[in-house]
Tab-separated table of C-alpha atoms in Angstrom:
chain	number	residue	atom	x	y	z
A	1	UNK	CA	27.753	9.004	-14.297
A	2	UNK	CA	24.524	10.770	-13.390
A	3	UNK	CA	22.151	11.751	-16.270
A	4	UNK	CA	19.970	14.666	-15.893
A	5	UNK	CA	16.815	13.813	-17.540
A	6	UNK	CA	13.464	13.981	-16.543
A	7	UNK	CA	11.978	12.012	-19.033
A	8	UNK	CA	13.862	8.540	-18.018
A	9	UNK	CA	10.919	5.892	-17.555
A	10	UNK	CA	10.083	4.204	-15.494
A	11	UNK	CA	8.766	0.162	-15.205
A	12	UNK	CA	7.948	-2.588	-13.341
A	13	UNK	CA	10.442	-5.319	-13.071
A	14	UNK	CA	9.650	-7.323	-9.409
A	15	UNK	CA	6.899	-6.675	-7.057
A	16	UNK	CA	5.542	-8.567	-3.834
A	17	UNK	CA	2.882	-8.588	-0.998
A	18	UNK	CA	2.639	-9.787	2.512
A	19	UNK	CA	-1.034	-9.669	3.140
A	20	UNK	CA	-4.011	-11.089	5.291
A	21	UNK	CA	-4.601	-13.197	2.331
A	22	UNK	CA	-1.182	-14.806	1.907
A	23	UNK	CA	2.738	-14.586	2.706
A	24	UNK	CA	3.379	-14.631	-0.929
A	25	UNK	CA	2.483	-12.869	-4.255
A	26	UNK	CA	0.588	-15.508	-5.874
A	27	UNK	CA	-1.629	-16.369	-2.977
A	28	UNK	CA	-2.077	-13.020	-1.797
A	29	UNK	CA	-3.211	-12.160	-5.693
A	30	UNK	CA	-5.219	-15.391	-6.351
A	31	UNK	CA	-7.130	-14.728	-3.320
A	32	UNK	CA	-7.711	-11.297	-3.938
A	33	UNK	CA	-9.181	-12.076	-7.596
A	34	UNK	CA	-11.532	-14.895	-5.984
A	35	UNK	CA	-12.963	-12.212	-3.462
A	36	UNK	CA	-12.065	-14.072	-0.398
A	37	UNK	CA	-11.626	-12.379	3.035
A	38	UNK	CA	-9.141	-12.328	5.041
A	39	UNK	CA	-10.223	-10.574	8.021
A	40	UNK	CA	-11.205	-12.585	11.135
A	41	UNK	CA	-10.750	-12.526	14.931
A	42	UNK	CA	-7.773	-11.304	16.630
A	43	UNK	CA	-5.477	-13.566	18.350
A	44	UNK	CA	-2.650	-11.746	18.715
A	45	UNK	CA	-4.658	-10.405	22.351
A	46	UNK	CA	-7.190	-10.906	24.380
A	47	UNK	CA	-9.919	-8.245	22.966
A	48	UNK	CA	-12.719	-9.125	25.618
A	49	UNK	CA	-12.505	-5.446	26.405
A	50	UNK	CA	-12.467	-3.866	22.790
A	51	UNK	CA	-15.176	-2.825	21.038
A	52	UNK	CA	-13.275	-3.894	18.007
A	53	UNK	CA	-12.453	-7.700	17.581
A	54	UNK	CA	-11.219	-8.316	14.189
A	55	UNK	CA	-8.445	-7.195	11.987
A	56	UNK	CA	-6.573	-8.579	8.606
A	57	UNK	CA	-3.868	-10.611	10.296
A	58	UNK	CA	-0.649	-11.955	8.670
A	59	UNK	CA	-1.256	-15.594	9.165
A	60	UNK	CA	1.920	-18.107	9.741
A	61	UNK	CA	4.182	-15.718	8.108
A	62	UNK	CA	8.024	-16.511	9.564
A	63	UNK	CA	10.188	-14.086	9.290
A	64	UNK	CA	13.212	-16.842	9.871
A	65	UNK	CA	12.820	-17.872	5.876
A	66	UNK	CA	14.436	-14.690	4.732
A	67	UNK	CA	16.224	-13.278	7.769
A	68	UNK	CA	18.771	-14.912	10.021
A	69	UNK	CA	17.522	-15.446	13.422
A	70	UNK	CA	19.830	-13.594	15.091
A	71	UNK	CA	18.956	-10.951	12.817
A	72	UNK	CA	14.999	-11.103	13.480
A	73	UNK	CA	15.259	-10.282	16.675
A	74	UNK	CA	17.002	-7.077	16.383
A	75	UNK	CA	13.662	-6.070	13.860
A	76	UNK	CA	9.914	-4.551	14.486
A	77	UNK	CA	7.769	-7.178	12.564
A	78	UNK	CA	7.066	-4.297	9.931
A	79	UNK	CA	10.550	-4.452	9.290
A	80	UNK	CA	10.262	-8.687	9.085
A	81	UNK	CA	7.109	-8.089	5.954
A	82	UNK	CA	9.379	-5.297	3.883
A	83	UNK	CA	12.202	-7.376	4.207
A	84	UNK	CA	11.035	-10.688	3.190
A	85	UNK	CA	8.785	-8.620	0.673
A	86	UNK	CA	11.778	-6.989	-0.773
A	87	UNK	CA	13.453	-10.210	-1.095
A	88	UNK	CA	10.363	-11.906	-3.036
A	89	UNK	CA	10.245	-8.670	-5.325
A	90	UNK	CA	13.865	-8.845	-5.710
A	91	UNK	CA	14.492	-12.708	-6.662
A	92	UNK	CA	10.960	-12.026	-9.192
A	93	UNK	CA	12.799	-9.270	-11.141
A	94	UNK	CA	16.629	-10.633	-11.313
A	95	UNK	CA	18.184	-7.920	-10.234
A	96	UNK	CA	21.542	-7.967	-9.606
A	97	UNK	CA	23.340	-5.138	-7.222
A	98	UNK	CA	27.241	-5.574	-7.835
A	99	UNK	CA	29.999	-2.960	-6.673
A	100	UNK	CA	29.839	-1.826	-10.312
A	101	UNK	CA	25.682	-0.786	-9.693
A	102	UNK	CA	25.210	-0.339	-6.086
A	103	UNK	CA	25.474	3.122	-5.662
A	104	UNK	CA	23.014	3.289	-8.356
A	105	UNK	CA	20.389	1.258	-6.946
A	106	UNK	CA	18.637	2.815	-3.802
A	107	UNK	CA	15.661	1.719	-1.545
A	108	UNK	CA	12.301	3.869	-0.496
A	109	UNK	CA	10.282	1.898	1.737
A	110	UNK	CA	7.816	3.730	4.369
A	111	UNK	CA	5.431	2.961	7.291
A	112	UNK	CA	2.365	5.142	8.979
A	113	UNK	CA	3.364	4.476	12.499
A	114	UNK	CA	6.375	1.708	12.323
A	115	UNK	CA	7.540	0.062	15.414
A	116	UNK	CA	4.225	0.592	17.670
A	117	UNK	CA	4.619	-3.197	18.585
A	118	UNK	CA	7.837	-3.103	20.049
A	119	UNK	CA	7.407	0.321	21.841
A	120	UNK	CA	4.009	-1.118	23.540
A	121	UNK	CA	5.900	-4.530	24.270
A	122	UNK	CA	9.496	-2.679	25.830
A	123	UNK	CA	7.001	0.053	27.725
A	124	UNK	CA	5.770	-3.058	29.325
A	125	UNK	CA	8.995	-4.368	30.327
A	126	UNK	CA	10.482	-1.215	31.006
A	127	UNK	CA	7.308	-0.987	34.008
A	128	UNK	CA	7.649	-4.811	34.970
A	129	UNK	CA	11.625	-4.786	35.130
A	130	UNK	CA	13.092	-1.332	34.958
A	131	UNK	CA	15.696	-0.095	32.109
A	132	UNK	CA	18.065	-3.251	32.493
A	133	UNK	CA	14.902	-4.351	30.195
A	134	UNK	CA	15.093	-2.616	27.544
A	135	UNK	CA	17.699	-4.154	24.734
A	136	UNK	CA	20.302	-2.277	22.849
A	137	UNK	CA	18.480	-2.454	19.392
A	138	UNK	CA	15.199	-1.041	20.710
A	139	UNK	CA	15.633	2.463	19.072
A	140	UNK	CA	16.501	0.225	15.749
A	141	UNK	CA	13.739	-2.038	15.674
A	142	UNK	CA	10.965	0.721	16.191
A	143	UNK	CA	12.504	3.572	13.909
A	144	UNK	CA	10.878	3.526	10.088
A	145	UNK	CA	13.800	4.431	8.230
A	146	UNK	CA	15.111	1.049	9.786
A	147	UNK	CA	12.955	-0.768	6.801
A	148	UNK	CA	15.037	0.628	4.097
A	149	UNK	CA	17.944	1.101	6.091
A	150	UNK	CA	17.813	-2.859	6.841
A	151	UNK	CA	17.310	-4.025	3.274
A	152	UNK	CA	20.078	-1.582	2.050
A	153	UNK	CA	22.210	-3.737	4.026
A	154	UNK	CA	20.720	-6.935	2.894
A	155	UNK	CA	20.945	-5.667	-0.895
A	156	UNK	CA	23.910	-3.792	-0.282
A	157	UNK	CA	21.730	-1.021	-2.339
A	158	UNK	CA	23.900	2.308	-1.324
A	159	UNK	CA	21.946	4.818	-3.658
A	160	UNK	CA	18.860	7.040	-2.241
A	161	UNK	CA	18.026	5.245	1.229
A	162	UNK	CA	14.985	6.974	3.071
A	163	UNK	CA	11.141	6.693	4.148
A	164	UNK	CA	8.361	8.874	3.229
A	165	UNK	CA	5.655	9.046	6.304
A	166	UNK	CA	2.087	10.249	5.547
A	167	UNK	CA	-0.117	7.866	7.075
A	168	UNK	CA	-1.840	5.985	4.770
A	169	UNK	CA	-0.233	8.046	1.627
A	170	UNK	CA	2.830	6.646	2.879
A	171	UNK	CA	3.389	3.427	0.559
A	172	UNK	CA	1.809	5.405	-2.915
A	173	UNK	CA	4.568	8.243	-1.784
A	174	UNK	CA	6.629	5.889	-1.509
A	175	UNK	CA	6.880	4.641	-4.838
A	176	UNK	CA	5.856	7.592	-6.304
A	177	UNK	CA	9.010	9.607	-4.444
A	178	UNK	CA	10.883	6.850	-5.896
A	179	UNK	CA	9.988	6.923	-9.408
A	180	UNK	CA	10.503	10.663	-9.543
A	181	UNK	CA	14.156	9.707	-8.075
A	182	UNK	CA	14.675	7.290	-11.358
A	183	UNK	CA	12.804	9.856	-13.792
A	184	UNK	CA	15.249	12.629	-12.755
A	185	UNK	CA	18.360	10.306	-12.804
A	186	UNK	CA	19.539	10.003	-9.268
A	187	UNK	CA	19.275	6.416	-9.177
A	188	UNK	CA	19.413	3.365	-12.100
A	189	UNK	CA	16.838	1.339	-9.586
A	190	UNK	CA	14.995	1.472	-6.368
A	191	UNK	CA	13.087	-1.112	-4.591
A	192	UNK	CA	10.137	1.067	-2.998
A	193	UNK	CA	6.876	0.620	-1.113
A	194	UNK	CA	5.405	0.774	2.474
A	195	UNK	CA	5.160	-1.901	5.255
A	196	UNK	CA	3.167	-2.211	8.545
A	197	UNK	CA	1.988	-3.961	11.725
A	198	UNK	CA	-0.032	-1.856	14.352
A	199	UNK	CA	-2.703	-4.870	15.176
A	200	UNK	CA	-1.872	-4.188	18.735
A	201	UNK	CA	-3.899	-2.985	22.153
A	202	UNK	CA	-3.164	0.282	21.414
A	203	UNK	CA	-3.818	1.090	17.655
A	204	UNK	CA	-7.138	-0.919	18.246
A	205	UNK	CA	-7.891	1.303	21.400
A	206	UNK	CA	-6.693	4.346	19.695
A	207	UNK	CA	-8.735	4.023	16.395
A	208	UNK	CA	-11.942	3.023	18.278
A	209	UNK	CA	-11.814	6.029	20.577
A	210	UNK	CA	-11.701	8.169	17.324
A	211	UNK	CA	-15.080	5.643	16.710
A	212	UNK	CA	-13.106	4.557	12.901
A	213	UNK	CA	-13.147	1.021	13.300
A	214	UNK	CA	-16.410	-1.437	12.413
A	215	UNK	CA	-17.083	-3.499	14.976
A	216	UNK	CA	-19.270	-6.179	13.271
A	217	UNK	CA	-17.370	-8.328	15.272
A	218	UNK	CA	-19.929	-11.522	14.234
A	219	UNK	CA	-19.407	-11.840	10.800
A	220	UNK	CA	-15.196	-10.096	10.389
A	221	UNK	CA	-15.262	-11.149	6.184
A	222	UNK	CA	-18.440	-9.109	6.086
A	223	UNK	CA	-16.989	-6.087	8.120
A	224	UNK	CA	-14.878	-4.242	5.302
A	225	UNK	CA	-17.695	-3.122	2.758
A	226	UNK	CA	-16.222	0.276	0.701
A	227	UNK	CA	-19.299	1.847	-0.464
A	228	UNK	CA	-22.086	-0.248	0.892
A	229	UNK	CA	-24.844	1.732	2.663
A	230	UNK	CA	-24.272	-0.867	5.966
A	231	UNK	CA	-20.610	0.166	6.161
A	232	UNK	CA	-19.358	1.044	9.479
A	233	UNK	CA	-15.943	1.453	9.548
A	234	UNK	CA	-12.329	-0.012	8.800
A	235	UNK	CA	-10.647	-2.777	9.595
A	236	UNK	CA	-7.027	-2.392	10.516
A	237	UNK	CA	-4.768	-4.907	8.765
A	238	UNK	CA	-1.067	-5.352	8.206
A	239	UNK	CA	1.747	-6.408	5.664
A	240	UNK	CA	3.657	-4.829	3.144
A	241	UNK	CA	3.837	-3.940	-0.739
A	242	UNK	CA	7.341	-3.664	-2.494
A	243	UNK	CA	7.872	-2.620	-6.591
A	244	UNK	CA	10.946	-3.166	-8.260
A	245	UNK	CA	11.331	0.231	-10.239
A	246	UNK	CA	14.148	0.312	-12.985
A	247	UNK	CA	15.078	2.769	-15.829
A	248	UNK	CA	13.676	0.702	-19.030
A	249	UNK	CA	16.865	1.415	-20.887
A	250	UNK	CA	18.710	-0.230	-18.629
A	251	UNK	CA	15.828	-3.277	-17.852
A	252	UNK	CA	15.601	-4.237	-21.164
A	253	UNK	CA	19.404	-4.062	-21.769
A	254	UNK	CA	19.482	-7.244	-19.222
A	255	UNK	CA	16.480	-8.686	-20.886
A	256	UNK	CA	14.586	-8.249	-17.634
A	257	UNK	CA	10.530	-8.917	-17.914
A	258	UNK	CA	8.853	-6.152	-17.503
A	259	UNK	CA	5.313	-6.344	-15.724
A	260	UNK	CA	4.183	-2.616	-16.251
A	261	UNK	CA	4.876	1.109	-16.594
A	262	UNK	CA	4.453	3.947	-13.865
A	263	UNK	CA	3.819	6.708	-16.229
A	264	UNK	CA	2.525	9.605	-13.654
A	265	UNK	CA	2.307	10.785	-9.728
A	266	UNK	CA	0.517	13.636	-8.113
A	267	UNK	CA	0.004	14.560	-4.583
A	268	UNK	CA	-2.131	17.219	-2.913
A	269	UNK	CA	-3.633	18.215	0.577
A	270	UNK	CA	-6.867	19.280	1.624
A	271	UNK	CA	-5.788	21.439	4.130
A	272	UNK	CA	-8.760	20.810	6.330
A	273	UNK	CA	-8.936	18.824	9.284
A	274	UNK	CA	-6.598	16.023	10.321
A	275	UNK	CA	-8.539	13.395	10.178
A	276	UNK	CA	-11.893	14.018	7.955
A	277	UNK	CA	-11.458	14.249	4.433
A	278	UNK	CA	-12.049	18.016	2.395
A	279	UNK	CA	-16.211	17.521	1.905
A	280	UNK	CA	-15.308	19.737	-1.781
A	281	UNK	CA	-13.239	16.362	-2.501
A	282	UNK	CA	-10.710	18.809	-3.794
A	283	UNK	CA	-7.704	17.170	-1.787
A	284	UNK	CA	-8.552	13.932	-3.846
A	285	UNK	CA	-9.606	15.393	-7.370
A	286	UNK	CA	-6.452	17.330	-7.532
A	287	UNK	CA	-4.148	14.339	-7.175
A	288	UNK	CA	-5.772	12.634	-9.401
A	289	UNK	CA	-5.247	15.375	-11.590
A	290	UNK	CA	-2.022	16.139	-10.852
A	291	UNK	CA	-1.255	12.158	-11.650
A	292	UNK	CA	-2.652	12.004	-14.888
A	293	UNK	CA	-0.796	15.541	-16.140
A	294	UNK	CA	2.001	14.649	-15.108
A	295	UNK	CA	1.595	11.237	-17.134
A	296	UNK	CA	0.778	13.565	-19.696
A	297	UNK	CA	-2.660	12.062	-20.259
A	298	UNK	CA	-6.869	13.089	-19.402
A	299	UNK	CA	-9.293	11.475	-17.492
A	300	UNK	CA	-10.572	9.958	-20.807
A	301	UNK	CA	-7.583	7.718	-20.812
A	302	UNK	CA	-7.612	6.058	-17.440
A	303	UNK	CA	-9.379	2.593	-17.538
A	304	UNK	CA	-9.540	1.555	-13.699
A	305	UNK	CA	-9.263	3.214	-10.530
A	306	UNK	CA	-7.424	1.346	-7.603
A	307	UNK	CA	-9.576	2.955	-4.711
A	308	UNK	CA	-8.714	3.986	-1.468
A	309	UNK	CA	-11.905	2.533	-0.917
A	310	UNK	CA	-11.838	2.590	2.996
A	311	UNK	CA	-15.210	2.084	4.096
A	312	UNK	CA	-15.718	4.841	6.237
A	313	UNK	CA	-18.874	7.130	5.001
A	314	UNK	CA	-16.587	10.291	4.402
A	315	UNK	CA	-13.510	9.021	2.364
A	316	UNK	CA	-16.026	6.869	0.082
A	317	UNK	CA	-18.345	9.433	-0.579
A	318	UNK	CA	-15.188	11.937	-0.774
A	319	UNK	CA	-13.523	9.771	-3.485
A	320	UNK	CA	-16.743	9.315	-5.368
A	321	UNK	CA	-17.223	12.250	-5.665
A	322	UNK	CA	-13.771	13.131	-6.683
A	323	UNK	CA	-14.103	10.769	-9.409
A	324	UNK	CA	-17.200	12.198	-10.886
A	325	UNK	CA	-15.885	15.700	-11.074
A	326	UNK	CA	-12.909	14.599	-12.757
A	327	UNK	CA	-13.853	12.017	-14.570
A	328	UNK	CA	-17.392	13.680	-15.734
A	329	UNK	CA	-19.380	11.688	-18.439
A	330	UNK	CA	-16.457	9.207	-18.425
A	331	UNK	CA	-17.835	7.731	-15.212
A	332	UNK	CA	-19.996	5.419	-17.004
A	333	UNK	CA	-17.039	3.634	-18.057
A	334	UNK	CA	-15.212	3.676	-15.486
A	335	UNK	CA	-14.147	0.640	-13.530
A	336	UNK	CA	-13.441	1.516	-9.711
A	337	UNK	CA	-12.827	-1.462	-6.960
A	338	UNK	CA	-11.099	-1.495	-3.634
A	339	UNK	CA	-9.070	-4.004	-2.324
A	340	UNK	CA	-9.341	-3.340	1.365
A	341	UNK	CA	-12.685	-5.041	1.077
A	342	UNK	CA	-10.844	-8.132	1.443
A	343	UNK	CA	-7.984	-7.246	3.018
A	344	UNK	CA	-8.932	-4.659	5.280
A	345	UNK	CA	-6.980	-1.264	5.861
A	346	UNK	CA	-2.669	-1.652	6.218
A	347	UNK	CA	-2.187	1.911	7.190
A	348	UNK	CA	1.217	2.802	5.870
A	349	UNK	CA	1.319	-0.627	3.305
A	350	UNK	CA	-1.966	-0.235	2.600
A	351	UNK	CA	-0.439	2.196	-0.568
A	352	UNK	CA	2.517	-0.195	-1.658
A	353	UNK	CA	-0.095	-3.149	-2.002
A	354	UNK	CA	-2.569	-1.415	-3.838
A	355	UNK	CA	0.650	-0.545	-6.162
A	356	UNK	CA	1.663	-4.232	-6.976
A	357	UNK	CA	-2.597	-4.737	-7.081
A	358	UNK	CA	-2.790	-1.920	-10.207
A	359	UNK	CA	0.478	-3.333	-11.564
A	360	UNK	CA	-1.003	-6.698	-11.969
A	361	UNK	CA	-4.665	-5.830	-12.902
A	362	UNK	CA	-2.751	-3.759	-16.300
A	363	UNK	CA	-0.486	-6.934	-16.739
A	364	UNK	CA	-3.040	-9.852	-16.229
A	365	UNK	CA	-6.365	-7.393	-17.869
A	366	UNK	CA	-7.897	-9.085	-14.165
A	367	UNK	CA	-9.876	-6.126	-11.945
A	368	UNK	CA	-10.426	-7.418	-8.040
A	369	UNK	CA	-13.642	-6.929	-7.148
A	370	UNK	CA	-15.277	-4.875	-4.106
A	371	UNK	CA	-16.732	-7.334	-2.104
A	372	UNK	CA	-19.581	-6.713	0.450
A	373	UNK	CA	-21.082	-4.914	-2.017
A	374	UNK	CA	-24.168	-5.259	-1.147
A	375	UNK	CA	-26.460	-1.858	-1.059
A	376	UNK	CA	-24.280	0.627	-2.293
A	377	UNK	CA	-24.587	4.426	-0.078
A	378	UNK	CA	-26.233	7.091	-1.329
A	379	UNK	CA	-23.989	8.965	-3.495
A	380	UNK	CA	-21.817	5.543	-4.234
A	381	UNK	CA	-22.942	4.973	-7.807
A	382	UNK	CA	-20.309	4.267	-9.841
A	383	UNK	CA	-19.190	0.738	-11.102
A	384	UNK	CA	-16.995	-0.330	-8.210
A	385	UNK	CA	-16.676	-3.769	-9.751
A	386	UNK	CA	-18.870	-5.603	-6.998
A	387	UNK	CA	-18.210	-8.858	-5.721
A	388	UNK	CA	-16.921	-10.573	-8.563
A	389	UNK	CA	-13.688	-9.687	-10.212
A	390	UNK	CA	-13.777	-8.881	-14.170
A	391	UNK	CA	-11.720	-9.263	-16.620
A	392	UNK	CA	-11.291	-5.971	-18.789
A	393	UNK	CA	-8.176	-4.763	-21.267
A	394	UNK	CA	-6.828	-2.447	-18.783
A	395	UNK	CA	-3.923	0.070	-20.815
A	396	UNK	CA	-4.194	2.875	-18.164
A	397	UNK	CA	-4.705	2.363	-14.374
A	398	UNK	CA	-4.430	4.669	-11.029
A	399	UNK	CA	-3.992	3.833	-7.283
A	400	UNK	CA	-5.430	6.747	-4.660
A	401	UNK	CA	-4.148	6.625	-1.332
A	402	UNK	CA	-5.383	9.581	1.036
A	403	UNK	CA	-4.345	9.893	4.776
A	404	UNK	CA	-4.646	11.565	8.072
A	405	UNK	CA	-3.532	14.925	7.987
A	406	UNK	CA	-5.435	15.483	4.646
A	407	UNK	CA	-2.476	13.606	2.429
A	408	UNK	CA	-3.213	12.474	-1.115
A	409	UNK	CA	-1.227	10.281	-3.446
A	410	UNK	CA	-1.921	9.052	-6.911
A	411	UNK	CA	0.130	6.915	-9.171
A	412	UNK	CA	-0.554	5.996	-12.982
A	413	UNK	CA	0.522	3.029	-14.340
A	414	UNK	CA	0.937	1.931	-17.675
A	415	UNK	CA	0.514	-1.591	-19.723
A	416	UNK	CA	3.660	-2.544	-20.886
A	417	UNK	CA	3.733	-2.147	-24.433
A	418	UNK	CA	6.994	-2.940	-26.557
């Protein structure tokens, strides 16, 4: 029976990344905390002609050790990363969806752009070959709700089944959309997050005619550098971030472990231009406000920021100085890092992986550092945690996503305390 009550919580039972680091949590995570890189040259195609050359690449991921191979062919490969993601976060937290749970137990999985692969690749055939090219599941494989809709019928999940799309808010709105769905009592369970894979001739032309990308094409592990006065643009990456989210009644009534607590999510918009961020920073310092009301907490609670940490000159300044007028004196304790310095930028996953990166930094007390860190920008003075990851007791964490179209996301997470 459905219980109407807004004060459910919320935790952490499973989570998962695909990243440029690693196919798997643990060497996507152990990575991360070392401060490697794992942006390098593309070799998915020939870029002789871009002014970009790198991006964070999935490396020797296949998509044929969790799918059926019949099955991967009828999926974008953003679909392949939130499927085998979902299945990793799954198999982590135990859950079990029976006939007796299902239609408690939904999925909430978004992407940016989705199936820009396969529409680039069946445009092609479509002008080599005509329409006898084009296959019967192309509409499937490209659409985004086709990432949830897919592991529903993996799972056999049939509660709340959607996608939230707001560029690069899309994997924090994601799991945040999905823990209000939980809070409220619509669901028991969802498995939530975003997914993505745009490193293709297009994206890479599109984003470098908007002049976003860096193109320090000589050194790509030195090319993402949030808050570092050489910056000079993102790098586009790919992969996906998936959270098992469960009502803790019911979590620790099958003695699942519980790896933390979403406590709070706020959103905003700046309401300004599509693509630059609100120069006020009020689009970001509302969110963040928002996120920590609704948590029922103030700034002077919240031990680490999660940034969106792009490495663009706008959104780091933007967030920084967000952060001060929120966070005022408490600044000088504040510890801030961004995990796109390694990684690069995953669009529409970028927000789910940051998620499972807060989760575990509260769980493990283990803060990734910024790397590249080398001069930071005028205006960039806070602790962002450079180059070295720290260990800290982290009880009280948030993840900022903000995206095209002037989007902003913020989750809170919680230690898990029993």
């Amino acid at each position: 029976m459905r219980t109407v009550n807004c004060d459910r919580r919320v935790v952490i039972t499973g989570l998962s990344m695909v990243t440029a680091l690693g196919n798997d949590l643990e060497s996507s995570w152990n990575r991360m905390i070392k401060g490697e890189s794992g942006i390098g040259l593309i070799t998915r195609f020939d870029t002789e002609a871009y002014a970009t050359k790198i991006a964070g690449e999935v490396k020797g991921f296949d998509p044929e050790k969790f799918i059926d191979k019949k099955e991967v062919k009828k999926m974008d490969q953003f679909i392949h990363y939130a499927y085998a993601c979902s299945k990793m976060a799954i198999d982590m937290s135990g859950l079990e969806i029976t006939k007796e749970n299902a239609h408690r137990v939904g999925v909430w999985i978004g992407a940016g752009i989705g199936g820009l692969m396969t529409i680039e690749k069946y445009h092609t055939l479509l002008l080599e070959g005509g329409p006898k090219k084009i296959s019967p599941f192309f509409i499937p494989m490209l659409l985004i709700n086709l990432a949830p809709g897919q592991i529903s019928i993996m799972t056999g999940a049939k509660g709340p089944n959607a996608s939230t799309v707001s560029a690069c808010s899309t994997g924090t709105n994601s799991i945040g959309d999905a823990y209000k769905i939980i809070a409220r009592g619509d669901a028991d369970a969802m498995i939530a997050g975003g997914a993505e894979s745009t490193i293709t001739p297009l994206c890479i032309s599109g984003f470098n005619a908007m002049k976003a990308l860096s193109t320090r094409n000589d050194e790509p592990a030195k090319a993402s550098r949030p808050f570092d006065k050489n910056r000079d643009g993102f790098v586009v990456s790919e992969g996906a971030g998936i959270v098992i989210l469960e009502e803790l009644s019911g979590a620790l009534k099958r003695g699942a472990k519980i790896i933390a607590e979403i406590v709070g999510y706020g959103v905003s918009s700046d309401a300004y231009h599509l693509s630059t961020p609100d120069p006020n920073a009020e689009g970001a310092y509302y969110s963040m406000k928002n996120a920590i009301e609704d948590a029922g907490l103030t700034p002077d609670n919240i031990d680490y920021i999660n940034a969106h940490g792009t490495s663009t000159y706008y959104n780091d300044l933007n967030e920084t100085k967000a952060v001060k007028q929120l966070f005022k004196d408490k600044t000088k304790g504040l510890k801030i890092s961004s995990i796109k310095s390694m990684i690069g930028h995953a669009l529409g996953a970028a927000g789910g992986i940051e998620a499972v990166a807060t989760a575990l930094t509260v769980s493990t007390g283990i803060i990734p550092p910024t790397i590249n860190l080398d001069e930071p920008d005028d205006g960039c003075d806070l602790d962002y945690v450079p180059n070295v990851m720290r260990k800290a007791d982290v009880r009280y964490a948030i993840s900022n996503s903000f995206g095209f179209g002037g989007t902003n996301a913020t989750l809170v997470f919680k230690k898990w305390e029993e």
